Short mmCIF file of the C-alpha atoms (twelve columns), coordinates in Angstrom:
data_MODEL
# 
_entry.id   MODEL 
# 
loop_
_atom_site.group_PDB 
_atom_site.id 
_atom_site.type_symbol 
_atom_site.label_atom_id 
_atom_site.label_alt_id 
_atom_site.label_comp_id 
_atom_site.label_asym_id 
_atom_site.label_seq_id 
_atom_site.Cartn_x 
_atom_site.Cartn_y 
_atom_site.Cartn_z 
_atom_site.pdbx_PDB_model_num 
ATOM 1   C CA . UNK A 1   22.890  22.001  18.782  1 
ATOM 2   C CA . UNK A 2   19.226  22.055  20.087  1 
ATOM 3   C CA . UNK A 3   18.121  20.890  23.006  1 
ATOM 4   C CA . UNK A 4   16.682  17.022  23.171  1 
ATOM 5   C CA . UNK A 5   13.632  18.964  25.153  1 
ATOM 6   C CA . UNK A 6   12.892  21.208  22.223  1 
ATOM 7   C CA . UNK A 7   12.329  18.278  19.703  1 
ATOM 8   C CA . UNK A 8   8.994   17.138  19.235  1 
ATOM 9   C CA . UNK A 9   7.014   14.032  21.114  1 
ATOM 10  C CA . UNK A 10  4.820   11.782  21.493  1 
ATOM 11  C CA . UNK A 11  2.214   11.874  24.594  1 
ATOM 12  C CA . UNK A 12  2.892   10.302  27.554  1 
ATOM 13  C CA . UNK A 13  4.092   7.506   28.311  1 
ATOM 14  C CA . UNK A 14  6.466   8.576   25.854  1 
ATOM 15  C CA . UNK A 15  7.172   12.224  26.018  1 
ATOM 16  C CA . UNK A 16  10.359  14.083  27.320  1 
ATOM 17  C CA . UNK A 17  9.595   13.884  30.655  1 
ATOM 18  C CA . UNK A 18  8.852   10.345  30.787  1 
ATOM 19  C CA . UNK A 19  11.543  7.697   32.027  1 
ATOM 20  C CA . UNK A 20  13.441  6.678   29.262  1 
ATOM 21  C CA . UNK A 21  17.417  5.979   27.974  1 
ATOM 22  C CA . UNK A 22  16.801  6.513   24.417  1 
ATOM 23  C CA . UNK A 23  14.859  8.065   21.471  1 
ATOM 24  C CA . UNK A 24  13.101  7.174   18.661  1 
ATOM 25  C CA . UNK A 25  12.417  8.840   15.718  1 
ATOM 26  C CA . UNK A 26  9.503   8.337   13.425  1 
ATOM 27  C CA . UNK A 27  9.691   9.308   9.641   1 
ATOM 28  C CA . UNK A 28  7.860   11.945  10.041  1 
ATOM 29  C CA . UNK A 29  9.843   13.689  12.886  1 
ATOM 30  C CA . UNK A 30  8.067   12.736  15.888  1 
ATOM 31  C CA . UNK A 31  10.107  11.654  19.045  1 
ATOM 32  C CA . UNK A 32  9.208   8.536   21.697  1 
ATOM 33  C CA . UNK A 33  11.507  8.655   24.606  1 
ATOM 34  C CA . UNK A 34  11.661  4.743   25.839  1 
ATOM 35  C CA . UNK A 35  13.231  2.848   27.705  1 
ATOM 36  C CA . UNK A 36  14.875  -0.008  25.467  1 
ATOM 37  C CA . UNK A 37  14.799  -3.080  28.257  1 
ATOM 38  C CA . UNK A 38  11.454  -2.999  27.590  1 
ATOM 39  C CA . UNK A 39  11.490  -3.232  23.640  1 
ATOM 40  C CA . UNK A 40  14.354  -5.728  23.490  1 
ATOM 41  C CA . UNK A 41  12.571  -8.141  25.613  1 
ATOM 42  C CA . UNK A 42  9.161   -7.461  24.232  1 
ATOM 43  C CA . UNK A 43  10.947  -8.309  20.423  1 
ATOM 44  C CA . UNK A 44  14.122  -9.625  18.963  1 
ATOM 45  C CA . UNK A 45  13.132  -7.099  15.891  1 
ATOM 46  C CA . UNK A 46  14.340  -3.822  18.694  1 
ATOM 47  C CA . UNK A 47  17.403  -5.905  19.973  1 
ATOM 48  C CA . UNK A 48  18.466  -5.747  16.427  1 
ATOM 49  C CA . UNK A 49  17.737  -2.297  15.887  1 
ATOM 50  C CA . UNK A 50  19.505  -0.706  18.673  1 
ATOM 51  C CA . UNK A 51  22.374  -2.845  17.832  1 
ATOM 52  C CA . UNK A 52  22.526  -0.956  14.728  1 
ATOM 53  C CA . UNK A 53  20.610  2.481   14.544  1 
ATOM 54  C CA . UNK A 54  21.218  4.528   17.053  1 
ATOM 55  C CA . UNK A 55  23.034  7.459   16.691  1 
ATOM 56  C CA . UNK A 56  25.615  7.940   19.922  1 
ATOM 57  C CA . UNK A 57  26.163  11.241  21.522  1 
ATOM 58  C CA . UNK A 58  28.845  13.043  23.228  1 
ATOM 59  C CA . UNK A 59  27.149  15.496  25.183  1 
ATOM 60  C CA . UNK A 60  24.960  13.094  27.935  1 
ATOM 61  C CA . UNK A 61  21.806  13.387  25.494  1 
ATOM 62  C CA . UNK A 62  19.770  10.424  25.037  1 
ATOM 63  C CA . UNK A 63  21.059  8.206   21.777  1 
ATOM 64  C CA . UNK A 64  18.095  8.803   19.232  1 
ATOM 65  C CA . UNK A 65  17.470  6.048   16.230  1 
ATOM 66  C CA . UNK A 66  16.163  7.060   13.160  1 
ATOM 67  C CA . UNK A 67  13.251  4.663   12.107  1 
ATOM 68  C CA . UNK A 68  11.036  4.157   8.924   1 
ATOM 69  C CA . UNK A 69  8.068   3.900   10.506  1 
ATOM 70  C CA . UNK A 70  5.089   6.938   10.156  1 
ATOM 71  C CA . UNK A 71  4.618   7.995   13.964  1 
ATOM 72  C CA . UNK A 72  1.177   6.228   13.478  1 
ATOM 73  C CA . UNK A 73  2.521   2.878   13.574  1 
ATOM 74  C CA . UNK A 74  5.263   3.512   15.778  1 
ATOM 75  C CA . UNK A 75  2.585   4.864   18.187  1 
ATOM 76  C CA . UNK A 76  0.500   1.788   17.775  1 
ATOM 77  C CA . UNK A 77  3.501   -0.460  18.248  1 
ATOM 78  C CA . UNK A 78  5.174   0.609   20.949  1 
ATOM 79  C CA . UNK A 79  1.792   0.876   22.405  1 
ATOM 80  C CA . UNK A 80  0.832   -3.057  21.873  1 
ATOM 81  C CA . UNK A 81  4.878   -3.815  23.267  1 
ATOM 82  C CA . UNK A 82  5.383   -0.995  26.484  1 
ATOM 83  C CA . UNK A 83  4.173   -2.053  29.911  1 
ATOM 84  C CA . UNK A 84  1.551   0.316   30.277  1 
ATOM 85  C CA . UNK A 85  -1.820  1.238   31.476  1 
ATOM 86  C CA . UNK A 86  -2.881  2.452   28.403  1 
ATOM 87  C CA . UNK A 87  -5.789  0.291   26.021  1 
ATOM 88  C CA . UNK A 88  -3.408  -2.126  24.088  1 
ATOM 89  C CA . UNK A 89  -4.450  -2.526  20.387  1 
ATOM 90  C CA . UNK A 90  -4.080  -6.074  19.303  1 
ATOM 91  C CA . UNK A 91  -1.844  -7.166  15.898  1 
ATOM 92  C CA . UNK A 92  -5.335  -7.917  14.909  1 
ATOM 93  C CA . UNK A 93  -6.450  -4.405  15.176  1 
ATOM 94  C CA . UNK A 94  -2.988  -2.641  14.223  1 
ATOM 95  C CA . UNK A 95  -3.162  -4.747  10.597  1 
ATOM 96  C CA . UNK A 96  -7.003  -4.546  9.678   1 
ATOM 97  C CA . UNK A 97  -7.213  -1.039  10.117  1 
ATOM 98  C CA . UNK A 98  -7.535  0.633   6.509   1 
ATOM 99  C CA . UNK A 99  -6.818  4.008   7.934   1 
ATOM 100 C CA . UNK A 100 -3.654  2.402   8.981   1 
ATOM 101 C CA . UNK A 101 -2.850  0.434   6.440   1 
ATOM 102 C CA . UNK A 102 -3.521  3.448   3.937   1 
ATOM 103 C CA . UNK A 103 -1.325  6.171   6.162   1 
ATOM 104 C CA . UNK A 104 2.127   3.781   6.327   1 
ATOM 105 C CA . UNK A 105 1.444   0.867   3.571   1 
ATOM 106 C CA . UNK A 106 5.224   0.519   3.103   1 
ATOM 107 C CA . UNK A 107 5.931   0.479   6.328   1 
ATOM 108 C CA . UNK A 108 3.261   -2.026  7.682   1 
ATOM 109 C CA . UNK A 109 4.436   -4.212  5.222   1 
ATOM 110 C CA . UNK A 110 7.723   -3.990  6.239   1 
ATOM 111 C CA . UNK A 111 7.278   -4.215  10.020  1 
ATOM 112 C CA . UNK A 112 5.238   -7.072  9.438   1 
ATOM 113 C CA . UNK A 113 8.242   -8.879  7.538   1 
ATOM 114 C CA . UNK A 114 10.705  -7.838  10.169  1 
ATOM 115 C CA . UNK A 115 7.791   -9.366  13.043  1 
ATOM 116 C CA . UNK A 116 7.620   -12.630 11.065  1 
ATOM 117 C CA . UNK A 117 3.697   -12.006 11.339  1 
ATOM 118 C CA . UNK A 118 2.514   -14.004 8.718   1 
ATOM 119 C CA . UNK A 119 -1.413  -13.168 8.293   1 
ATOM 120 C CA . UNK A 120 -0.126  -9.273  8.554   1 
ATOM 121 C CA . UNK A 121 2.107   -9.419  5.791   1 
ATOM 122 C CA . UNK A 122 -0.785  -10.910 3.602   1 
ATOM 123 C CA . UNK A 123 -2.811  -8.137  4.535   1 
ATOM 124 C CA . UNK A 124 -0.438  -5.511  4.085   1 
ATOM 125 C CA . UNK A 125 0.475   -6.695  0.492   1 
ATOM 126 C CA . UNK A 126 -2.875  -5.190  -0.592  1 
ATOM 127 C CA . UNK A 127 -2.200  -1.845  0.369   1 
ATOM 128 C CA . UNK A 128 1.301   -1.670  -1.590  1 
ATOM 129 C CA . UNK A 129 -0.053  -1.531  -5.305  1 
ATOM 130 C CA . UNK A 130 0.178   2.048   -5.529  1 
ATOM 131 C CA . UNK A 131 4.117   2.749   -3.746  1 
ATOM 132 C CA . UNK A 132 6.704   3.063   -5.720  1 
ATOM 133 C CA . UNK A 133 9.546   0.445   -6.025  1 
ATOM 134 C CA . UNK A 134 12.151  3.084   -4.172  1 
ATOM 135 C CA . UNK A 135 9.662   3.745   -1.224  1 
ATOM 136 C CA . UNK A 136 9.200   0.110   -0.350  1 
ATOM 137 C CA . UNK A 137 13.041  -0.725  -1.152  1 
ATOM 138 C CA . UNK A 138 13.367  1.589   1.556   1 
ATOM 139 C CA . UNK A 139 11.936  -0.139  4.585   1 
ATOM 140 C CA . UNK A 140 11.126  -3.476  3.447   1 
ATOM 141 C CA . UNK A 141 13.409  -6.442  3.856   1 
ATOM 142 C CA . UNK A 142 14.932  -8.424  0.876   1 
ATOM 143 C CA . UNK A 143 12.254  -11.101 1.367   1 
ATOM 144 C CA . UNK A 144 9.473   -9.049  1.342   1 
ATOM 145 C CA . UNK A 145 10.433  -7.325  -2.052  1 
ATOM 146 C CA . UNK A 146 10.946  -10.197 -3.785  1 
ATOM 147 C CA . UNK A 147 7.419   -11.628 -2.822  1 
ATOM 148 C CA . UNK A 148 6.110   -8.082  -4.403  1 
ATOM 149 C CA . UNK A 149 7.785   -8.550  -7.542  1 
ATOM 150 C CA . UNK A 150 6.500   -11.806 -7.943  1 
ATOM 151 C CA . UNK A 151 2.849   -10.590 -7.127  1 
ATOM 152 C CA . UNK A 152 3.404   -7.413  -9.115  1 
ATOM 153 C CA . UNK A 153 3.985   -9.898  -12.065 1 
ATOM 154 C CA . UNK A 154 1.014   -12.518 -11.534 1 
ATOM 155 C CA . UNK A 155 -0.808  -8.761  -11.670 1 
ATOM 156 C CA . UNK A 156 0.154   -7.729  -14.853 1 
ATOM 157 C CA . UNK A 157 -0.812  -11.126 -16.668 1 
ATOM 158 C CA . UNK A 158 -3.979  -11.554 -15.311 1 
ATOM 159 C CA . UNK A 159 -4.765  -7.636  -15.952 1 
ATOM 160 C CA . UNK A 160 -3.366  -8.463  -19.763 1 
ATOM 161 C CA . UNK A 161 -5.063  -11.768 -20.010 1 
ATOM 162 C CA . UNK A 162 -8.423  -10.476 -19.075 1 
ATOM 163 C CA . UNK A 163 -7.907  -7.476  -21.489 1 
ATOM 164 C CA . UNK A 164 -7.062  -9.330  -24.351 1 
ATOM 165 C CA . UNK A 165 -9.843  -11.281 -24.114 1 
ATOM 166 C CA . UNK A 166 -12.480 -8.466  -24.147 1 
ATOM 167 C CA . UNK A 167 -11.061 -7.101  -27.248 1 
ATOM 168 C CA . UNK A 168 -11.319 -10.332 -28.619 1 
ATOM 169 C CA . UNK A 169 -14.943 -10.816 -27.859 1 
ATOM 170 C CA . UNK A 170 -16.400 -7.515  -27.833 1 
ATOM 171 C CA . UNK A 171 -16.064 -4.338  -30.272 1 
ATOM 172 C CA . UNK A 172 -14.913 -1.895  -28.132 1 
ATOM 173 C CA . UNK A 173 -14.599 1.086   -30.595 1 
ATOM 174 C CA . UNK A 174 -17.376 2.924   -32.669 1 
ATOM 175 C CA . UNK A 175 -15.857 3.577   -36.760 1 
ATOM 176 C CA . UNK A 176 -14.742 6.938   -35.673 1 
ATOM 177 C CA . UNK A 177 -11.999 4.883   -33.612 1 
ATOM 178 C CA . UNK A 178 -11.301 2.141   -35.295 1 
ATOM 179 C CA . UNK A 179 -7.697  3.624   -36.010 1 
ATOM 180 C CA . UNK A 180 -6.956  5.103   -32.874 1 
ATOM 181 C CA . UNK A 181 -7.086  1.302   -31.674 1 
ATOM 182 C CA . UNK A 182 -3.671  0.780   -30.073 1 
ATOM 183 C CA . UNK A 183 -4.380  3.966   -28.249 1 
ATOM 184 C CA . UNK A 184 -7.650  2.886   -26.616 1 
ATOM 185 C CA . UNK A 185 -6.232  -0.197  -25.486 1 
ATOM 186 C CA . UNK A 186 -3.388  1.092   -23.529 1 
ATOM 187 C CA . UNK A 187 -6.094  3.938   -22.122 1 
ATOM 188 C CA . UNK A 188 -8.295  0.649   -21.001 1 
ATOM 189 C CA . UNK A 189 -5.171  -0.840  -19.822 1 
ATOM 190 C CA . UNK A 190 -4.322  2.299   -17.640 1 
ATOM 191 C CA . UNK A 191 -7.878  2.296   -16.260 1 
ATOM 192 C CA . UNK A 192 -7.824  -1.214  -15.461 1 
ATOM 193 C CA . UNK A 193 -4.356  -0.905  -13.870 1 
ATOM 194 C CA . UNK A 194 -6.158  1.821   -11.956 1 
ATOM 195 C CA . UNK A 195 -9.104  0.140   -10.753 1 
ATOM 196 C CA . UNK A 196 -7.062  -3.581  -9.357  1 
ATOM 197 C CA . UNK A 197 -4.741  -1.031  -7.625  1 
ATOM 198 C CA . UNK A 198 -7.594  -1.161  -4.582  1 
ATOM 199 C CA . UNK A 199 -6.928  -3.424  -1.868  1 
ATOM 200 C CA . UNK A 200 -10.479 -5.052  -2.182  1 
ATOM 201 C CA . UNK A 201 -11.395 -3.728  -5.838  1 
ATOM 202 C CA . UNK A 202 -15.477 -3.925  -6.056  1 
ATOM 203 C CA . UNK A 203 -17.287 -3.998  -9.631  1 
ATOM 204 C CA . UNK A 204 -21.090 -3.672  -10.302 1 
ATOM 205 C CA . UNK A 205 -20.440 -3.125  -13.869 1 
ATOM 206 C CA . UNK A 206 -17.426 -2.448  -16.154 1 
ATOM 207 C CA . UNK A 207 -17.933 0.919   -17.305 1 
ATOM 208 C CA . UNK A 208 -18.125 2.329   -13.635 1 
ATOM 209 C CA . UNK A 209 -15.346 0.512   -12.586 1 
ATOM 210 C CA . UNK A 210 -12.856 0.948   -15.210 1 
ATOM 211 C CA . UNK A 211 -14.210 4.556   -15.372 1 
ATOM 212 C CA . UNK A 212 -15.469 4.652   -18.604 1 
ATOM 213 C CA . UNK A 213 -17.649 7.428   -19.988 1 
ATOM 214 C CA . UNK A 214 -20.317 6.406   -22.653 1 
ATOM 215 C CA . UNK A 215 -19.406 9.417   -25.573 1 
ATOM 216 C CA . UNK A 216 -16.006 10.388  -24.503 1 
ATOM 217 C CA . UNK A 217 -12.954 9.426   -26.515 1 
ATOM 218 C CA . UNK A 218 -10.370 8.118   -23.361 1 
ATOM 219 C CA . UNK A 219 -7.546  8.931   -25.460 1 
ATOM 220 C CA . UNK A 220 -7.973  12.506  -26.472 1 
ATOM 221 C CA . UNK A 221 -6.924  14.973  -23.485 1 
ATOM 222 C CA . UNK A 222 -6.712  18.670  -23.177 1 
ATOM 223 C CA . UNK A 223 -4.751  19.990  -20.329 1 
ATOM 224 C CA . UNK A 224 -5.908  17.238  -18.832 1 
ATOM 225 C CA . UNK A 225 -9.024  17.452  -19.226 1 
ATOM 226 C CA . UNK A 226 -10.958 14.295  -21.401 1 
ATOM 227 C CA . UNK A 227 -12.964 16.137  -24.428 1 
ATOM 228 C CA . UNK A 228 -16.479 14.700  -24.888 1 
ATOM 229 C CA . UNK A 229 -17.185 14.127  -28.282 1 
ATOM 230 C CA . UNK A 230 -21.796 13.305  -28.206 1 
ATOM 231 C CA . UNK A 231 -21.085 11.482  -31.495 1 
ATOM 232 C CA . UNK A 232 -18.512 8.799   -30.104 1 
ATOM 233 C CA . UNK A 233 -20.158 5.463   -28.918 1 
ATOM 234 C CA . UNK A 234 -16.920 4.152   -27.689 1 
ATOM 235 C CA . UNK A 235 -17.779 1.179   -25.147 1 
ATOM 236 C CA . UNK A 236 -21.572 1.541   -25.516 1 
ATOM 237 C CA . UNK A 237 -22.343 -1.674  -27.431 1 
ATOM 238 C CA . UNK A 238 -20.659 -3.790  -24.241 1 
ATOM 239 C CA . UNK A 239 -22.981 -6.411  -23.191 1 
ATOM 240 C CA . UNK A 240 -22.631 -5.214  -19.361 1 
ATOM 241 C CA . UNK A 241 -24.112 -8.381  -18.010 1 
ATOM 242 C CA . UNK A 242 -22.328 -10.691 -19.835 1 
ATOM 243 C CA . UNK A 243 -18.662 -8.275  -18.936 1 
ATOM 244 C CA . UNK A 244 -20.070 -8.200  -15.268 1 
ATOM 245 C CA . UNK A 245 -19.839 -11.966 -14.704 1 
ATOM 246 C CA . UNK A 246 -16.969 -12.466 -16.368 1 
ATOM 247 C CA . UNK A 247 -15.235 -9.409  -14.505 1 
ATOM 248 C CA . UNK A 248 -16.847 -10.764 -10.891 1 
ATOM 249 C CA . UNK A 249 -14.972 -14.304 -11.982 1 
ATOM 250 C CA . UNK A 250 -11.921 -11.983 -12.553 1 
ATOM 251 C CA . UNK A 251 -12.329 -10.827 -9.252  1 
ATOM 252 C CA . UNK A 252 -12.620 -13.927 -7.151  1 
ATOM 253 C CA . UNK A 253 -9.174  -15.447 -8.492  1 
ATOM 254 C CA . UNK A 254 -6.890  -12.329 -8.746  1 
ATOM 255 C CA . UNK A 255 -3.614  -12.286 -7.147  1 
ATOM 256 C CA . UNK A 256 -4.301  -8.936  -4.785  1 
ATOM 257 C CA . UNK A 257 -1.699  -10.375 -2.168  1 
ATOM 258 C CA . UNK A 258 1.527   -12.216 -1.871  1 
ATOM 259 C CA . UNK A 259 1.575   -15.593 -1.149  1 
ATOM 260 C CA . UNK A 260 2.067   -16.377 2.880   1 
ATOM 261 C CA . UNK A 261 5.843   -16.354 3.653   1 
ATOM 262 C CA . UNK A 262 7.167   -19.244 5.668   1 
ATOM 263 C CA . UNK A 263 9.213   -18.196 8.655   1 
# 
């Protein structure tokens, strides 16, 4: 078995040679050397986890526990939590960075669950529209998932809702598509899906932010590719004004977040 010195860490004040009587282990195989006094009086959440997760050894190596978390966050965390002289980033900072929040959604979502941080679990909601139900069953709590499902849901009716109604108030199809209908409504419906899957969707008009293109059947794809047909004036008799208000009203009452859990 390889040495504990050849694995990969973390700088200072978490590196190999730093005082520590454990290791943890971010998803993405980088190594923090602590020491867990700290941790388990800085938050219950690390009490629990070496309780649980670490994985014992029989050869005077450190115990290492194997966390969720992108090396990112756990940098960031253990950061805000250690006693050291280095610039401490505030929950504040850690949960309203979109570099951060992009890198580990999952993750931040889940740590903020486990934290009981009730703002940062709102925030991190946002960021989970794209992740798949087995990547966030991974590292978020019970709780959290259910809260997801529900918002997941109150997403897909007011996506539908707001769909339906523009096909009932607008022609959205030129004759040559009149009977390719059902599958230009589930292209529009894939596009919309597409463009509320932003954590703070923006629209200036309808056709750029569904991703429409004026002359170009949505439905008709070779190797991938969308072929433009110049005599198709799909979308092109949309009243963009009128769609742009009632899209911006869309916007202002959409369920982009879960609801703020009560701990």
């Amino acid at each position: 078995m390889s040495s504990q010195a050849e694995l990969t860490f973390a700088l200072s004040p978490f590196d190999y040679d730093s005082a520590g009587d454990c290791i943890l282990q971010s998803s993405d195989g980088i190594h923090f050397k602590v020491i867990r006094q700290f941790l388990v009086t800085a938050s219950t959440v690390f009490a629990d986890m070496f309780a649980v997760g670490s994985v014992p050894t029989n050869d005077g190596s450190l115990p290492i526990v194997a966390l969720t978390e992108h090396s990112n966050v756990l940098k960031a965390l253990l950061t805000m939590l250690y006693p050291t002289d280095i610039p401490k980033p505030s929950t504040t900072d850690l949960w309203q960075s979109p570099d951060m929040l992009s890198a580990a959604p999952a993750q931040m979502y889940g740590l903020a669950w486990r934290l009981k941080m009730q703002d940062e679990v709102v925030i991190a909601s946002r960021y989970t529209h794209k992740e798949s139900f087995e990547n966030l069953a991974n590292v978020v709590p019970l709780q959290g998932l259910v809260a997801l499902m529900d918002l997941k849901e109150r997403r897909h009716d007011a996506i539908e809702a707001f769909l339906l109604q523009l096909r009932a108030q607008y022609n959205l199809l030129c004759s040559t598509h009149q009977s390719n209908m059902k599958e230009q409504f589930l292209a529009l419906r894939r596009k919309a899906q597409s463009a509320f899957s932003a954590p703070y969707p923006q629209c200036k008009d309808l056709v750029s932010f569904l991703g429409m293109q004026i002359g170009v059947d949505p439905c008709s794809m070779v190797q991938g590719q969308l072929l433009f047909r110049p005599s198709c004036h799909c979308f092109s008799p949309i009243p963009l004004n009128s769609i742009s208000q009632e899209m911006a009203t869309l916007l202002s009452s959409f369920p982009y977040a879960v609801s703020p859990p009560s701990f």
